[in-house]
PDB file of C-alpha atoms in Angstrom:
ATOM      1  CA  MET A 867       6.206  31.577   0.581  1.00 47.00           C
ATOM      2  CA  ARG A 868       7.153  35.257  -0.101  1.00 56.00           C
ATOM      3  CA  THR A 869      10.563  36.805   2.035  1.00 66.00           C
ATOM      4  CA  ASP A 870      10.916  38.971   4.307  1.00 70.00           C
ATOM      5  CA  LYS A 871      11.820  41.626   1.738  1.00 76.00           C
ATOM      6  CA  GLU A 872       9.458  40.733  -0.623  1.00 75.00           C
ATOM      7  CA  TYR A 873       6.887  42.281   2.312  1.00 72.00           C
ATOM      8  CA  LEU A 874       8.778  45.267   2.769  1.00 77.00           C
ATOM      9  CA  GLN A 875       8.686  45.602  -1.600  1.00 77.00           C
ATOM     10  CA  ALA A 876       4.945  45.434  -1.407  1.00 77.00           C
ATOM     11  CA  ILE A 877       4.223  48.012   2.024  1.00 80.00           C
ATOM     12  CA  ALA A 878       6.812  49.783  -0.142  1.00 79.00           C
ATOM     13  CA  GLN A 879       5.217  49.078  -3.599  1.00 78.00           C
ATOM     14  CA  THR A 880       1.460  49.705  -2.090  1.00 78.00           C
ATOM     15  CA  GLN A 881       2.549  53.477   0.387  1.00 78.00           C
ATOM     16  CA  LYS A 882       4.614  54.968  -3.001  1.00 79.00           C
ATOM     17  CA  LYS A 883       0.615  53.893  -5.498  1.00 74.00           C
ATOM     18  CA  LEU A 884      -1.734  55.654  -3.057  1.00 75.00           C
ATOM     19  CA  ARG A 885       0.323  58.152  -2.746  1.00 76.00           C
ATOM     20  CA  ASP A 886       0.371  58.440  -6.518  1.00 74.00           C
ATOM     21  CA  LEU A 887      -2.856  57.976  -6.597  1.00 70.00           C
ATOM     22  CA  ASN A 888      -3.837  60.627  -3.911  1.00 72.00           C
ATOM     23  CA  GLU A 889      -1.670  63.118  -6.079  1.00 75.00           C
ATOM     24  CA  ARG A 890      -3.588  62.391  -8.978  1.00 69.00           C
ATOM     25  CA  GLY A 891      -7.145  62.452  -7.812  1.00 64.00           C
ATOM     26  CA  SER A 892      -9.722  60.832 -10.120  1.00 55.00           C
ATOM     27  CA  ASP A 893      -7.012  61.754 -13.255  1.00 58.00           C
ATOM     28  CA  ALA A 894      -5.419  58.421 -11.969  1.00 54.00           C
ATOM     29  CA  VAL A 895      -6.604  55.659 -13.009  1.00 55.00           C
ATOM     30  CA  GLY A 896      -8.124  53.984  -9.342  1.00 55.00           C
ATOM     31  CA  GLY A 897      -9.318  57.365  -7.801  1.00 54.00           C
ATOM     32  CA  ASN A 898     -13.223  56.333  -8.146  1.00 62.00           C
ATOM     33  CA  VAL A 899     -12.113  53.624  -5.686  1.00 64.00           C
ATOM     34  CA  LEU A 900      -9.920  55.653  -3.583  1.00 62.00           C
ATOM     35  CA  GLU A 901     -13.117  57.371  -4.003  1.00 67.00           C
ATOM     36  CA  PHE A 902     -15.176  55.473  -2.880  1.00 67.00           C
ATOM     37  CA  MET A 903     -13.130  52.630  -0.125  1.00 68.00           C
ATOM     38  CA  ASP A 904     -13.052  56.933   1.826  1.00 70.00           C
ATOM     39  CA  SER A 905     -16.312  57.038   1.355  1.00 72.00           C
ATOM     40  CA  ILE A 906     -17.187  53.741   3.147  1.00 78.00           C
ATOM     41  CA  LEU A 907     -14.537  53.772   5.991  1.00 78.00           C
ATOM     42  CA  THR A 908     -14.570  56.261   8.887  1.00 83.00           C
ATOM     43  CA  PRO A 909     -12.381  57.821  10.557  1.00 83.00           C
ATOM     44  CA  GLU A 910     -11.288  56.001  13.441  1.00 84.00           C
ATOM     45  CA  GLU A 911     -11.176  52.817  10.763  1.00 82.00           C
ATOM     46  CA  LYS A 912      -8.228  54.751   8.448  1.00 80.00           C
ATOM     47  CA  THR A 913      -6.738  55.823  10.928  1.00 83.00           C
ATOM     48  CA  LYS A 914      -6.810  51.397  12.892  1.00 82.00           C
ATOM     49  CA  SER A 915      -5.727  50.295   9.104  1.00 81.00           C
ATOM     50  CA  ASN A 916      -2.271  52.776   9.006  1.00 81.00           C
ATOM     51  CA  LEU A 917      -1.189  52.301  12.623  1.00 85.00           C
ATOM     52  CA  ARG A 918      -1.771  49.017  11.898  1.00 86.00           C
ATOM     53  CA  VAL A 919       0.524  48.909   8.262  1.00 85.00           C
ATOM     54  CA  ALA A 920       2.957  51.185  10.038  1.00 88.00           C
ATOM     55  CA  LEU A 921       2.870  48.761  13.089  1.00 90.00           C
ATOM     56  CA  ILE A 922       3.574  45.484  11.005  1.00 91.00           C
ATOM     57  CA  GLY A 923       6.500  47.545   9.059  1.00 91.00           C
ATOM     58  CA  GLU A 924       8.246  48.272  11.676  1.00 92.00           C
ATOM     59  CA  LEU A 925       8.251  45.298  13.460  1.00 93.00           C
ATOM     60  CA  ILE A 926       8.971  43.653  10.387  1.00 94.00           C
ATOM     61  CA  LYS A 927      11.952  46.429   9.894  1.00 94.00           C
ATOM     62  CA  ALA A 928      13.228  45.581  13.341  1.00 95.00           C
ATOM     63  CA  ARG A 929      13.258  41.532  12.551  1.00 94.00           C
ATOM     64  CA  GLN A 930      15.251  41.749   9.675  1.00 94.00           C
ATOM     65  CA  GLU A 931      17.716  44.668  10.693  1.00 94.00           C
ATOM     66  CA  LYS A 932      18.278  42.265  13.573  1.00 94.00           C
ATOM     67  CA  GLY A 933      19.058  39.502  11.751  1.00 95.00           C
ATOM     68  CA  ILE A 934      16.469  37.500  12.995  1.00 95.00           C
ATOM     69  CA  SER A 935      14.024  34.491  12.058  1.00 96.00           C
ATOM     70  CA  GLN A 936      10.652  33.915  12.712  1.00 96.00           C
ATOM     71  CA  LYS A 937      11.510  31.251  13.968  1.00 97.00           C
ATOM     72  CA  LYS A 938      14.276  32.409  16.941  1.00 97.00           C
ATOM     73  CA  LEU A 939      12.518  35.339  17.181  1.00 97.00           C
ATOM     74  CA  GLU A 940       9.939  31.771  18.646  1.00 97.00           C
ATOM     75  CA  GLU A 941      12.226  31.380  20.700  1.00 97.00           C
ATOM     76  CA  LEU A 942      13.540  34.590  21.905  1.00 97.00           C
ATOM     77  CA  SER A 943       9.818  35.539  22.655  1.00 97.00           C
ATOM     78  CA  GLY A 944       7.449  32.579  23.432  1.00 97.00           C
ATOM     79  CA  VAL A 945       5.468  33.514  20.996  1.00 97.00           C
ATOM     80  CA  LYS A 946       4.724  30.716  18.473  1.00 97.00           C
ATOM     81  CA  GLN A 947       6.247  30.862  14.500  1.00 97.00           C
ATOM     82  CA  PRO A 948       2.760  30.941  12.787  1.00 96.00           C
ATOM     83  CA  ILE A 949       1.255  33.704  14.946  1.00 96.00           C
ATOM     84  CA  ILE A 950       4.581  36.024  14.384  1.00 96.00           C
ATOM     85  CA  ALA A 951       4.439  35.405   9.787  1.00 95.00           C
ATOM     86  CA  ARG A 952       0.078  36.028  10.359  1.00 93.00           C
ATOM     87  CA  MET A 953       1.130  39.128  12.139  1.00 93.00           C
ATOM     88  CA  GLU A 954       3.383  40.305   9.618  1.00 92.00           C
ATOM     89  CA  LYS A 955       0.866  39.522   6.475  1.00 90.00           C
ATOM     90  CA  GLY A 956      -1.514  40.877   8.980  1.00 86.00           C
ATOM     91  CA  ASN A 957      -4.489  38.697   8.685  1.00 87.00           C
ATOM     92  CA  THR A 958      -4.532  39.031  12.672  1.00 86.00           C
ATOM     93  CA  ASP A 959      -5.578  41.162  14.984  1.00 85.00           C
ATOM     94  CA  PRO A 960      -3.130  40.615  18.052  1.00 89.00           C
ATOM     95  CA  GLN A 961      -3.292  41.291  21.543  1.00 92.00           C
ATOM     96  CA  LEU A 962      -1.426  44.375  23.412  1.00 93.00           C
ATOM     97  CA  ASP A 963       1.050  41.756  25.004  1.00 95.00           C
ATOM     98  CA  THR A 964       1.747  39.233  22.446  1.00 95.00           C
ATOM     99  CA  ILE A 965       2.269  42.387  20.386  1.00 94.00           C
ATOM    100  CA  LEU A 966       4.629  43.248  23.490  1.00 95.00           C
ATOM    101  CA  LYS A 967       6.310  40.250  23.479  1.00 96.00           C
ATOM    102  CA  VAL A 968       7.639  40.322  19.713  1.00 96.00           C
ATOM    103  CA  LEU A 969       8.525  43.389  20.167  1.00 96.00           C
ATOM    104  CA  ALA A 970      10.932  43.087  23.637  1.00 96.00           C
ATOM    105  CA  PRO A 971      13.807  40.919  22.099  1.00 96.00           C
ATOM    106  CA  LEU A 972      13.641  42.944  18.615  1.00 96.00           C
ATOM    107  CA  GLY A 973      15.204  46.055  21.555  1.00 95.00           C
ATOM    108  CA  LYS A 974      11.437  47.464  20.663  1.00 94.00           C
ATOM    109  CA  THR A 975       8.258  48.626  22.631  1.00 93.00           C
ATOM    110  CA  LEU A 976       4.567  51.147  22.578  1.00 92.00           C
ATOM    111  CA  ALA A 977       4.500  54.169  23.030  1.00 90.00           C
ATOM    112  CA  ILE A 978       2.118  56.643  23.500  1.00 88.00           C
ATOM    113  CA  VAL A 979       2.863  59.821  21.571  1.00 85.00           C
ATOM    114  CA  PRO A 980       0.046  63.054  20.881  1.00 87.00           C
ATOM    115  CA  LEU A 981      -1.250  62.768  17.501  1.00 73.00           C
ATOM    116  CA  GLU A 982       0.326  64.876  14.514  1.00 75.00           C
ATOM    117  CA  ALA A 983      -1.268  67.846  14.045  1.00 57.00           C
ATOM    118  CA  GLU A 984      -3.079  67.368  10.943  1.00 50.00           C
ATOM    119  CA  ASN A 985      -4.966  64.285  12.476  1.00 48.00           C
ATOM    120  CA  LYS A 986      -6.434  66.598  15.707  1.00 48.00           C
TER     121      LYS A 986
END
């Protein structure tokens, strides 16, 4: 089983590799794969994927900053530890109330903010 530190490292490495591939474009190994993925995903799917990655990353980061295990978060939030684990792995599409229950003990919530200028 992976540790939270390993998850954050994997997310950071993946983001770095994607930035590198995007900078090098078709000269990069796998550049054509990115173009292919870009061609089959709708803008909405890309936005949803990016949002999920950001949300999961922030959830893991907040839990680690508080020094709270998934089991302790279960006790504090009422959300079962296996559900928290699936959320952190990105293996589930949790309901909004589940996300809010998990974020509250971490001192976090969701906010509605304007989209960045590049997304307009």
